[in-house]
XYZ file of C-alpha atoms in Angstrom:
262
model
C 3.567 -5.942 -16.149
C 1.256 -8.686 -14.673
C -1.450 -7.879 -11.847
C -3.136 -9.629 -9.093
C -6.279 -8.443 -8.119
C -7.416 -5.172 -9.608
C -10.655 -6.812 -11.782
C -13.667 -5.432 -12.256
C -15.290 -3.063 -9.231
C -11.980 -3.013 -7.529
C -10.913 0.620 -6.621
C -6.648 0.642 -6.625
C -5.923 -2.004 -8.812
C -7.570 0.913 -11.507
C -5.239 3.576 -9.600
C -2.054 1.285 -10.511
C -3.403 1.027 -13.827
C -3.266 5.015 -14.862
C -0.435 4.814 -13.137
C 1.608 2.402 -15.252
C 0.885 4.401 -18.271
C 1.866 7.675 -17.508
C 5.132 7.376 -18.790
C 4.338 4.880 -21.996
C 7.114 2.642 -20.815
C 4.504 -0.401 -18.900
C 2.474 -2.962 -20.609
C -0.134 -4.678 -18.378
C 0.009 -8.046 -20.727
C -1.249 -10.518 -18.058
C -3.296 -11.204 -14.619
C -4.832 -13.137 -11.859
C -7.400 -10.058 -11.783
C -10.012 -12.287 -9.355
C -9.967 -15.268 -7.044
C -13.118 -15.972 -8.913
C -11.954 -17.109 -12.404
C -14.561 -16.562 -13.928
C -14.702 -12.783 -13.006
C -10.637 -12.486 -13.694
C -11.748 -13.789 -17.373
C -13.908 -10.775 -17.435
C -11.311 -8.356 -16.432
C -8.852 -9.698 -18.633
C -11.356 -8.902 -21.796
C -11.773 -5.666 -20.002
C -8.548 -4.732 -20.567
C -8.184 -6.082 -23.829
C -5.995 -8.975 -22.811
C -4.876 -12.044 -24.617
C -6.685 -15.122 -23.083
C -3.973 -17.121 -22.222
C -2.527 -14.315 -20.324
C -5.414 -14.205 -18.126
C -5.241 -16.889 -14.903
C -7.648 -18.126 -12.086
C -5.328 -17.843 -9.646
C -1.934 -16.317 -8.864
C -0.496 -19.295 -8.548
C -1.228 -20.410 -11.697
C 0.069 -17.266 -12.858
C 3.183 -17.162 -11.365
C 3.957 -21.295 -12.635
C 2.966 -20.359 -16.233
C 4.322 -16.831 -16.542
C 8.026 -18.435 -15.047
C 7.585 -21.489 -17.838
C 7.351 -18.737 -20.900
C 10.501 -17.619 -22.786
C 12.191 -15.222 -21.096
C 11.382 -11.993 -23.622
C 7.924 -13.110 -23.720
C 6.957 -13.419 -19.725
C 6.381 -10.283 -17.718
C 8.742 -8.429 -16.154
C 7.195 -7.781 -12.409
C 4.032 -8.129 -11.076
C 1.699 -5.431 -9.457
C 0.035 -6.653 -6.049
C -3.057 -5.508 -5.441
C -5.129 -7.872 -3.413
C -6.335 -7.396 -0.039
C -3.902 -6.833 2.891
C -3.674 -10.826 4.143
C -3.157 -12.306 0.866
C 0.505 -9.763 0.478
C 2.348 -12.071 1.807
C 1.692 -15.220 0.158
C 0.948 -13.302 -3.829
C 4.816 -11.334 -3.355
C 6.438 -14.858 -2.256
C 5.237 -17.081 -4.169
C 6.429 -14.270 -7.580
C 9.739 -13.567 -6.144
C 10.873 -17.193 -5.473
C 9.551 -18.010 -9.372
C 11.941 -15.280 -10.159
C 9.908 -12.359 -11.000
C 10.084 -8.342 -9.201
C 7.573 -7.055 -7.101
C 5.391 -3.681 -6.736
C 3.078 -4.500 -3.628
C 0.545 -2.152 -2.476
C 1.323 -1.479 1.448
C 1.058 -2.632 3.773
C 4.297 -4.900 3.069
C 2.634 -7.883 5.269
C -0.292 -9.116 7.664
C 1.946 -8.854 10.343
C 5.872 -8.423 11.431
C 6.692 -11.613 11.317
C 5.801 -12.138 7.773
C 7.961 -8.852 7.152
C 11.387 -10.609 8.575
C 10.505 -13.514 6.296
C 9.726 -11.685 2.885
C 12.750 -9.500 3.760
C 14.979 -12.682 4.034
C 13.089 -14.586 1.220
C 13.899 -11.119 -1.176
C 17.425 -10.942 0.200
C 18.665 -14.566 -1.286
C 16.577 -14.213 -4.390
C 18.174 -10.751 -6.049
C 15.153 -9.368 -7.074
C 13.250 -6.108 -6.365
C 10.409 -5.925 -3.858
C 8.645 -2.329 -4.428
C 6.365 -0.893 -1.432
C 4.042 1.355 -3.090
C 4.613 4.419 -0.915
C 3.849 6.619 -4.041
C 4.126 9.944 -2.151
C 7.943 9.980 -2.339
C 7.494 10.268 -5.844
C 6.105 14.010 -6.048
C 8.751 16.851 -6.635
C 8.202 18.799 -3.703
C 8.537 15.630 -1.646
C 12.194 15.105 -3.174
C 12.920 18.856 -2.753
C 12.118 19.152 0.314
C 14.224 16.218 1.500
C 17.223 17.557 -0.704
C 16.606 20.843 1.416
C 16.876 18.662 4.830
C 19.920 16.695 3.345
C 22.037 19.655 2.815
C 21.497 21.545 6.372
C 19.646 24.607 4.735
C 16.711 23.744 7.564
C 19.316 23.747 9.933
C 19.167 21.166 12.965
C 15.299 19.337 13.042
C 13.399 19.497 16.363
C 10.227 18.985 15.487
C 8.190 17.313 13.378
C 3.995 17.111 12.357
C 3.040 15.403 9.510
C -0.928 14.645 8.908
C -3.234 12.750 6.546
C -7.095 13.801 7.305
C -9.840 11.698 5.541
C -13.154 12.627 5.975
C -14.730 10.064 3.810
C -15.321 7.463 6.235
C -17.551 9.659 8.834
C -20.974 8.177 8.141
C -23.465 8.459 11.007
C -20.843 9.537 13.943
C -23.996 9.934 16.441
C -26.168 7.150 15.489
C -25.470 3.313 14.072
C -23.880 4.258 10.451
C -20.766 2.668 9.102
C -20.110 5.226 6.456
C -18.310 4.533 3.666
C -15.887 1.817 5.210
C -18.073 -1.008 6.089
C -16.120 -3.241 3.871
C -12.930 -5.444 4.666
C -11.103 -2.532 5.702
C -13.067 -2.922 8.829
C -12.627 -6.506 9.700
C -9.290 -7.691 11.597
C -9.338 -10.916 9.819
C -8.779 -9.251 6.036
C -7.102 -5.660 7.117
C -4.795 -6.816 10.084
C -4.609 -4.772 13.560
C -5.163 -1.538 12.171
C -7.069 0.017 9.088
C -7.021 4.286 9.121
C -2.973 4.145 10.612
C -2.255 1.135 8.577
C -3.880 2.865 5.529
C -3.222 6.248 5.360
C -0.776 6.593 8.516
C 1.686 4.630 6.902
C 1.992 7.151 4.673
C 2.247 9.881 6.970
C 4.986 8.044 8.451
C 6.797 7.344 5.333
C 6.443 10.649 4.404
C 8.447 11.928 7.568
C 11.311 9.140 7.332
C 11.827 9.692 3.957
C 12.059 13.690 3.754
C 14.333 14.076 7.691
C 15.758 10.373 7.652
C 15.096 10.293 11.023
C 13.770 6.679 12.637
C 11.376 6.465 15.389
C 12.661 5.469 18.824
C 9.779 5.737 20.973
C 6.179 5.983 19.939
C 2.540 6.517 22.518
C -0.368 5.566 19.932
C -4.137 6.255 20.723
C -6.492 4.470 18.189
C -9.952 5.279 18.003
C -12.960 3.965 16.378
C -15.381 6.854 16.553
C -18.390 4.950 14.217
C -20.447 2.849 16.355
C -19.632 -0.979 15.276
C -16.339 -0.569 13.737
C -14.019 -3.487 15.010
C -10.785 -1.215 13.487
C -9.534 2.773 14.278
C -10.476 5.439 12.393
C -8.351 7.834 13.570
C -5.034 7.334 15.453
C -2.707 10.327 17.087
C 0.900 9.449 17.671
C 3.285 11.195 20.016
C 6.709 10.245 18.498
C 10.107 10.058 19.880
C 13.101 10.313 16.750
C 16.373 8.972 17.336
C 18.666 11.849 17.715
C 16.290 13.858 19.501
C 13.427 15.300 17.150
C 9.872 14.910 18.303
C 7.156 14.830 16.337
C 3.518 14.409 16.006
C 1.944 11.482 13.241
C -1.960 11.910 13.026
C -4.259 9.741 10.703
C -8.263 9.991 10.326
C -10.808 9.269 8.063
C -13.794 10.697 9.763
C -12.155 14.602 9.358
C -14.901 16.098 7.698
C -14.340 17.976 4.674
C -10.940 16.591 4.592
C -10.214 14.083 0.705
C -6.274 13.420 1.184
C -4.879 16.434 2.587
C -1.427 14.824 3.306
C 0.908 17.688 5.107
C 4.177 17.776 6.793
């Protein structure tokens, strides 16, 4: 496995980390851990790294890694830099030939979606959203239980994700914990608590009923004084077939960590 992003003081590019090793079967042998080289040189001897394995920038990465033997470059690459730079990291790896695992969101915006979906199309290879939830055994239980009819029809749906880490100061002039590039348009895109935990919520619900969304009436909200981005959003939600559901994201629910629920 190679990396992009992740180096020192970043939060998920640790998460993705643990995560590779859980099963002994993933090697992180190389990276473009920093758009600073100097601090991706760093990281690399962090993680014990050889030196040549370690870039200053993903493109670099991606020309050198593609010009190695086959058996000796890496196999995919985990994405893990801020939300803007998706698009540009997962191209740039897939059309040098190498499989993707990209933390969400997929792209800045939609239109960068139809392209990477096109650009991975013609190339072969895999492109990997990191919706991780899908992954736990209740999650694929619970969708085997919809699957076979023992739910009977589905009419309604609720699924939730409440934060409460981002509250901060909601009466006075605080940021809380989220006064960071989660917060500015520019970096994060048009949203950041439905775009960062929402999506989740969201994925959760297609992938367990299978149902799509037909019609959806969003309020965003930035509660914190300052904030340029929601955080919270409440979704009344149309399904295709009938269903109707509620989708509800926030990250200033006290007392709430990641209590994810359908």
């Amino acid at each position: 496995m190679g990396m992009v992003g992740g180096g020192r003081g970043a939060f998920i590019g640790a998460v993705h980390r643990m995560a590779a090793n859980l099963d002994g079967k993933i090697e992180l042998v190389a990276g473009a851990f920093s758009s600073d080289p100097e601090k991706s040189k760093l990281s690399g001897e962090d993680f014990f790294l050889d030196p040549n394995r370690v870039y200053g920038s993903y493109q670099e990465m991606a020309e050198k890694e593609a010009a190695l033997p086959e058996d000796q470059r890496i196999d995919f690459v985990s994405i893990v830099v801020q939300n803007h730079l998706h698009f540009e990291v997962a191209k740039t790896f897939i059309e040098a030939g190498f499989h993707v695992v990209c933390d969400k969101p997929m792209t800045f915006n939609l239109q960068q979606a139809y392209e990477l979906r096109e650009i991975v199309n013609q190339s072969g290879k895999i492109f990997a959203l990191t919706h991780n939830y899908t992954g736990y055994p209740m999650v694929k239980e619970a969708r085997r239980m919809v699957r076979a009819g023992e739910l009977g029809r589905i009419l309604k749906i609720v699924a939730e994700y409440p934060q409460g880490y981002a509250v901060g100061d909601v009466e006075g002039d605080g940021q809380g914990k989220i006064n960071n590039w989660r917060s500015d348009p520019k970096i994060a895109g048009v949203s950041n608590c439905m775009g960062d935990i929402g999506t989740h919520a969201h994925n959760l619900v297609r992938y367990v009923t299978g149902l799509e969304i037909d019609e959806i009436c969003s309020e965003l909200t930035a509660f914190i004084p300052g904030r340029e981005l929601d955080d919270d959003g409440n979704n009344l939600v149309r399904f295709r077939g009938g269903a109707k559901g509620i989708i509800y994201a926030s990250q200033i629910s006290n007392g709430d960590e990641n209590a994810l629920n359908i």
